[in-house]
Tab-separated table of C-alpha atoms and ligand atoms in Angstrom:
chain	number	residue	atom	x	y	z
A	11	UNK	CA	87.553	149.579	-102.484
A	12	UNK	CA	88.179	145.752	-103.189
A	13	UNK	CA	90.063	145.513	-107.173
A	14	UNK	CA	87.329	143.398	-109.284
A	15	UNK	CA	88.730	143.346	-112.468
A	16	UNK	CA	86.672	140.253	-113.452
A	17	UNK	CA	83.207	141.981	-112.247
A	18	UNK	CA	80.399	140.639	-114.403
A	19	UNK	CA	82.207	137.845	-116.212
A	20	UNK	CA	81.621	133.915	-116.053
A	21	UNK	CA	84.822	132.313	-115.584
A	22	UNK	CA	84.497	128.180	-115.952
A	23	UNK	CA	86.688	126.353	-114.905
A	24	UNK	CA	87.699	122.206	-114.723
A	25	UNK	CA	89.467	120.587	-112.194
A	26	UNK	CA	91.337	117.486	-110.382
A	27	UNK	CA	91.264	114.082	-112.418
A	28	UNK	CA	88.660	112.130	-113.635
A	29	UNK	CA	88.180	108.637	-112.609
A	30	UNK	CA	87.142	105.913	-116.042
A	31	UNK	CA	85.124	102.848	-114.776
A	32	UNK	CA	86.231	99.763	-115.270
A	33	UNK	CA	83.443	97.721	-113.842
A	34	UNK	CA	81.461	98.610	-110.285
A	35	UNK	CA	84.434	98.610	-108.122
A	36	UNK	CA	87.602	99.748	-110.491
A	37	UNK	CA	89.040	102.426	-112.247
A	38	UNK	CA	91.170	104.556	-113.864
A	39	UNK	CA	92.727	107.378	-112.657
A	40	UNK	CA	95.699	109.976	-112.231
A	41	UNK	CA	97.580	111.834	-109.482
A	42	UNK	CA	95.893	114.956	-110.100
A	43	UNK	CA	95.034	116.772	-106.376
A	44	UNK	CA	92.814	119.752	-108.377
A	45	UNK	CA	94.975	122.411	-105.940
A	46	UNK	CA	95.794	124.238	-108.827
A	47	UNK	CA	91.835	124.772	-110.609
A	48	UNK	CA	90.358	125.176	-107.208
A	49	UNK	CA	93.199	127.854	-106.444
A	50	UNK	CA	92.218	129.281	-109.936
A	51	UNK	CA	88.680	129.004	-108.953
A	52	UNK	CA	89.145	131.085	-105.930
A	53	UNK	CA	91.026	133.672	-107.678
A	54	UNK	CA	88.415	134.428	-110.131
A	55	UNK	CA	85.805	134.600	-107.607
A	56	UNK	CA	87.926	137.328	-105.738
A	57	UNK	CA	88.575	138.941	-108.518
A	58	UNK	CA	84.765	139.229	-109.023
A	59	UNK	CA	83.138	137.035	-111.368
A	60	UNK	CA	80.531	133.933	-111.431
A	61	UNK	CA	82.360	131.096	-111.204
A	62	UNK	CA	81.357	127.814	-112.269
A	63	UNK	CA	84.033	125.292	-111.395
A	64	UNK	CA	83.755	121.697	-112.649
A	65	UNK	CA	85.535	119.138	-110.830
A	66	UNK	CA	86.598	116.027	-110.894
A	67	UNK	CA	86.927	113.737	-107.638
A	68	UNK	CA	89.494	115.263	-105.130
A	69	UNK	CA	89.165	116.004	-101.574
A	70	UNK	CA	88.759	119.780	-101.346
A	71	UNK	CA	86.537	122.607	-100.211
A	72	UNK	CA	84.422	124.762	-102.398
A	73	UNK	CA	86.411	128.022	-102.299
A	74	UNK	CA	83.731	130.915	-101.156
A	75	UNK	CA	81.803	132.241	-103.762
A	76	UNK	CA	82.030	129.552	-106.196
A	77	UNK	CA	79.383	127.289	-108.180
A	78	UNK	CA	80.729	123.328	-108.253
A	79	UNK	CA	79.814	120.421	-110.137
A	80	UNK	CA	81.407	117.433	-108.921
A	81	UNK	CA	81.857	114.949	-111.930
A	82	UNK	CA	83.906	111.434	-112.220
A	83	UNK	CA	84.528	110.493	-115.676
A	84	UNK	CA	85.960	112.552	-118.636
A	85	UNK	CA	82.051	111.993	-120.698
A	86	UNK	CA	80.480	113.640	-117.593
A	87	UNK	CA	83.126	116.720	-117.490
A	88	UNK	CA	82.341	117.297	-120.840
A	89	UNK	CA	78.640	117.419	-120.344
A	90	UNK	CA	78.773	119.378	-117.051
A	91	UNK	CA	81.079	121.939	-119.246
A	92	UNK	CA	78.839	122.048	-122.129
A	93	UNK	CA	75.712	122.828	-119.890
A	94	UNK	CA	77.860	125.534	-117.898
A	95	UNK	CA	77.735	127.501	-121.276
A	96	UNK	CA	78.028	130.161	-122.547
A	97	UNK	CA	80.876	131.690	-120.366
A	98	UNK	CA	83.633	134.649	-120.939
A	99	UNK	CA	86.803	132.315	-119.793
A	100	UNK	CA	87.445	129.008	-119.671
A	101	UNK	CA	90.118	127.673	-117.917
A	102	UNK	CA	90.647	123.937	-118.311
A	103	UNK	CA	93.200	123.253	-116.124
A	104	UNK	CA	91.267	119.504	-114.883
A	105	UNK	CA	94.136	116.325	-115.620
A	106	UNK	CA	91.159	114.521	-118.226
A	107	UNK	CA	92.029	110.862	-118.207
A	108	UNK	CA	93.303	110.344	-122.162
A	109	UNK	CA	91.461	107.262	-122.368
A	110	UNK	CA	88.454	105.327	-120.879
A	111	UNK	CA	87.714	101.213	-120.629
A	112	UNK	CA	86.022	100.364	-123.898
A	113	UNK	CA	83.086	98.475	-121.972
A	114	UNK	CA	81.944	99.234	-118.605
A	115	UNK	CA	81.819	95.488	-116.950
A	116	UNK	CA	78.316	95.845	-115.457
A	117	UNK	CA	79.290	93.694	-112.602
A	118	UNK	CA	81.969	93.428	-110.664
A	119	UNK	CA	85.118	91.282	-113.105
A	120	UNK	CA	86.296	87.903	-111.263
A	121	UNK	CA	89.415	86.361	-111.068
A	122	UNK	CA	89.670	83.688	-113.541
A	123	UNK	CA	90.984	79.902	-111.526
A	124	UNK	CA	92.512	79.083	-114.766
A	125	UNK	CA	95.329	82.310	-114.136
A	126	UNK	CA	93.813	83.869	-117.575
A	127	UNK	CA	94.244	87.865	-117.148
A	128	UNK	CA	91.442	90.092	-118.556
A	129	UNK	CA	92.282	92.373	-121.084
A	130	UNK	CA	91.778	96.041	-120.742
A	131	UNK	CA	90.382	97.720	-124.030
A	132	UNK	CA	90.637	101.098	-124.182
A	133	UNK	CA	88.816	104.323	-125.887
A	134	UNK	CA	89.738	107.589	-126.367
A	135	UNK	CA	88.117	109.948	-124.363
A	136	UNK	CA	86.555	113.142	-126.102
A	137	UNK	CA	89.154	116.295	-125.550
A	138	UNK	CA	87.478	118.864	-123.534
A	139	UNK	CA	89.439	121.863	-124.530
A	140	UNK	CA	89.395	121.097	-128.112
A	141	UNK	CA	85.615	120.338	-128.315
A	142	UNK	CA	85.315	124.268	-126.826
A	143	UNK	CA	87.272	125.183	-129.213
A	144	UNK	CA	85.085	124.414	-131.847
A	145	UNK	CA	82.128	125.023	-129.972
A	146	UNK	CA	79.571	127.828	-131.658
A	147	UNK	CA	79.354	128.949	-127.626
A	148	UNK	CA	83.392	129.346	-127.901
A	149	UNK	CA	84.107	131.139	-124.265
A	150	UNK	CA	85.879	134.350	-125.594
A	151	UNK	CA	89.202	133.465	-123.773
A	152	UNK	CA	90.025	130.089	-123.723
A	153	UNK	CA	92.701	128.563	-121.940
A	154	UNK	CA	94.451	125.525	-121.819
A	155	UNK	CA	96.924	123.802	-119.306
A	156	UNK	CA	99.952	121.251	-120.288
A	157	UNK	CA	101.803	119.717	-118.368
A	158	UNK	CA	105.731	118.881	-119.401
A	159	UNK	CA	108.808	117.438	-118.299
A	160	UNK	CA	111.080	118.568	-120.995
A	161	UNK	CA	110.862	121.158	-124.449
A	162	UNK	CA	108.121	122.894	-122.356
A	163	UNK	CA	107.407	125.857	-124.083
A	164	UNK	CA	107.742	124.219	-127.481
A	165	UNK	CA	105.578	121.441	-126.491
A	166	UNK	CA	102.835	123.825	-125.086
A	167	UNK	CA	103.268	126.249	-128.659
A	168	UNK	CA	101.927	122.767	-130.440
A	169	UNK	CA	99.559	121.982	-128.142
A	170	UNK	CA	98.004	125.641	-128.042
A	171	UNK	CA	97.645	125.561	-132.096
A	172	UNK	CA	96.472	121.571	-131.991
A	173	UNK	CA	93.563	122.502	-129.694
A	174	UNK	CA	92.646	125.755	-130.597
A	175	UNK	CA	93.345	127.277	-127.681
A	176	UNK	CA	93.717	131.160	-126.893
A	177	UNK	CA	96.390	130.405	-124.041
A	178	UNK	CA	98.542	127.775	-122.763
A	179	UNK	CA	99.446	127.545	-119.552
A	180	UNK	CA	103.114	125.042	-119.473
A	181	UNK	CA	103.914	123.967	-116.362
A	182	UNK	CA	106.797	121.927	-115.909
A	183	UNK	CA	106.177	118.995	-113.649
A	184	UNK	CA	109.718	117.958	-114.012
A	185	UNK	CA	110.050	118.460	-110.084
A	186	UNK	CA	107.420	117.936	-107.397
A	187	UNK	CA	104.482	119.716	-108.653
A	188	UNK	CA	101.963	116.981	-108.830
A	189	UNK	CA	100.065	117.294	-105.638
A	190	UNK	CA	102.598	119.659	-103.908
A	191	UNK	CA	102.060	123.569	-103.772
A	192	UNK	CA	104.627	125.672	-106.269
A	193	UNK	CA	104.300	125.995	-109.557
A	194	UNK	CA	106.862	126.928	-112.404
A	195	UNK	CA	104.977	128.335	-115.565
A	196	UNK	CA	104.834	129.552	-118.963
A	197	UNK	CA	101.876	131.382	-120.477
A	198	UNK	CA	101.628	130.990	-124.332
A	199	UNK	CA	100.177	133.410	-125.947
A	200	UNK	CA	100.158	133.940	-129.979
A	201	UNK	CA	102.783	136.159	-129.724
A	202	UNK	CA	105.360	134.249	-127.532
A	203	UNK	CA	105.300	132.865	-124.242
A	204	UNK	CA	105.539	134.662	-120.854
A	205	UNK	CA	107.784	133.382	-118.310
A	206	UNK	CA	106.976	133.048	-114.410
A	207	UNK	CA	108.835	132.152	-111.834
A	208	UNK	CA	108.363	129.672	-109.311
A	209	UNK	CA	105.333	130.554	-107.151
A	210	UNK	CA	102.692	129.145	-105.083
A	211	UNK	CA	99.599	127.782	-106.796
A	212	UNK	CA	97.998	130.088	-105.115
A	213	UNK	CA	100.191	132.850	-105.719
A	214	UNK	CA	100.036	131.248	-109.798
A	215	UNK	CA	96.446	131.534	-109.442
A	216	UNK	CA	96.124	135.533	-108.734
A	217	UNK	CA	98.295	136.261	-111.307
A	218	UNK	CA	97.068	134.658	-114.166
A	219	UNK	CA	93.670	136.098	-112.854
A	220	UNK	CA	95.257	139.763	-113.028
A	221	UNK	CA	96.572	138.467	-116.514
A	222	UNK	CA	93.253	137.518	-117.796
A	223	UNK	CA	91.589	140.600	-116.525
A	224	UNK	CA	94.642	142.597	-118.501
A	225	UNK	CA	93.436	140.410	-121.729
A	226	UNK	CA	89.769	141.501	-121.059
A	227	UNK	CA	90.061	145.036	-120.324
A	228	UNK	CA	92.918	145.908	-122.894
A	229	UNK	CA	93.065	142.991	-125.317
A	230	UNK	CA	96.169	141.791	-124.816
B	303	C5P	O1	96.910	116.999	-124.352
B	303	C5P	P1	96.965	117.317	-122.890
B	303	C5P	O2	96.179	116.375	-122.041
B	303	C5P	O3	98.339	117.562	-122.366
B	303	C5P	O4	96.220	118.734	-122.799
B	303	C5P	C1	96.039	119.350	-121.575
B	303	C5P	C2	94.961	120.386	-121.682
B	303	C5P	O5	93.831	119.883	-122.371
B	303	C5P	C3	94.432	120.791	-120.314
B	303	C5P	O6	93.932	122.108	-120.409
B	303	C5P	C4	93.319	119.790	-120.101
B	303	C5P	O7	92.376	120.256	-119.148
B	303	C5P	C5	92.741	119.696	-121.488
B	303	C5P	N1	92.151	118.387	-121.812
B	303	C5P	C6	90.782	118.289	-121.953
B	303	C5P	N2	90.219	117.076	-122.310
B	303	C5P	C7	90.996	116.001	-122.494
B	303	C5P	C8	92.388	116.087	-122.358
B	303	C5P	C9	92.934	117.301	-121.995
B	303	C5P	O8	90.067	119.280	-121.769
B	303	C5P	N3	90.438	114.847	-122.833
């Protein structure tokens, strides 16, 4: 008999980058390769629950068992999360671009003869995580992801009170994480942090599944 601790459950989760139009041929994005959601994705689907995994653009399969919504900018993740409502866990593990161009050039932007550069006005995106958090459809377990390079745990302690978040997952990308396949993490908790050692994302993936089906079935 197959262990599916997360039987029943919606797990939602957000993925890869997102990519910020500048005008019809530009934008703004990040080195985010989504290998890490997806992997989380798949885990949760094994482990037995709906999944509804948002994504932003990266070149990957759906992992079996799993709904996707393929999004591009950080406005449409946020709408594609809100409509995935209400779910049990929400794992937000997608790189959100911090800020967007201020005005979306409706054609394409020319270079000037005269040499003059455009200037690039930015806005700040909304915060996906943090608008859950206040959400009156508040997934039950909600958990972050935060990427460091130095003070990691400390750094992912603020960030789990700043956004309201149940969990943080640290990960420090102070080595080759970015689009390779190991993972170091910490998960933060509010009472201290758990550390992991280095594992495949996949391998990162099944555990903190087993983790969050400890958190369901025994509250903590
Ligand atoms: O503040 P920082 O970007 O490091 O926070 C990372 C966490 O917040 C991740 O879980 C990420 O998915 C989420 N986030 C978000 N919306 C944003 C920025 C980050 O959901 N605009």
């Amino acid at each position: 008999e197959k262990h599916r601790p997360l039987y029943g459950k919606h797990v939602l989760v957000t993925a890869g980058p997102t990519h910020e139009p500048i005008d019809p041929v530009r934008y703004i994005a990040n080195r985010s390769s989504g290998k890490q959601g997806f992997a989380i994705a798949a885990a949760a689907a094994q482990a037995g629950a709906r999944v509804t995994l948002v994504a932003g653009p990266v070149q990957l399969e759906t992992p079996a068992g799993v709904d996707r919504f393929d999004v591009e900018s950080a406005r449409e993740m946020l709408a594609a999360v809100e409509a995935a409502l209400p779910a049990d866990v929400a794992v937000m593990v997608a790189a959100v671009a911090d800020w967007r161009a201020a005005d979306l050039a409706e054609q394409k932007i020319k270079k000037d003869s005269s040499g003059e550069v455009p200037p690039l006005a930015l806005a700040e995106n909304p915060d996906i995580l943090a608008t859950l958090a206040k959400s009156p459809q508040r997934p039950g377990l909600l958990i972050g992801f935060a990427a460091e390079t130095e003070n990691v745990v400390a750094h992912a302690t603020a960030k789990r009170a700043r956004k309201g978040a149940d969990w943080i997952v640290a990960n420090d990308v102070s080595g080759d994480v970015m689009g390779g396949d190991a993972n170091t993490v910490h998960i933060v908790t509010a009472v201290g942090s758990e550390d992991w050692p280095a594992m495949p994302k996949a391998q990162v993936a099944r555990a903190l599944i087993e983790r969050i089906g400890q958190e369901i079935e025994t509250g903590n």
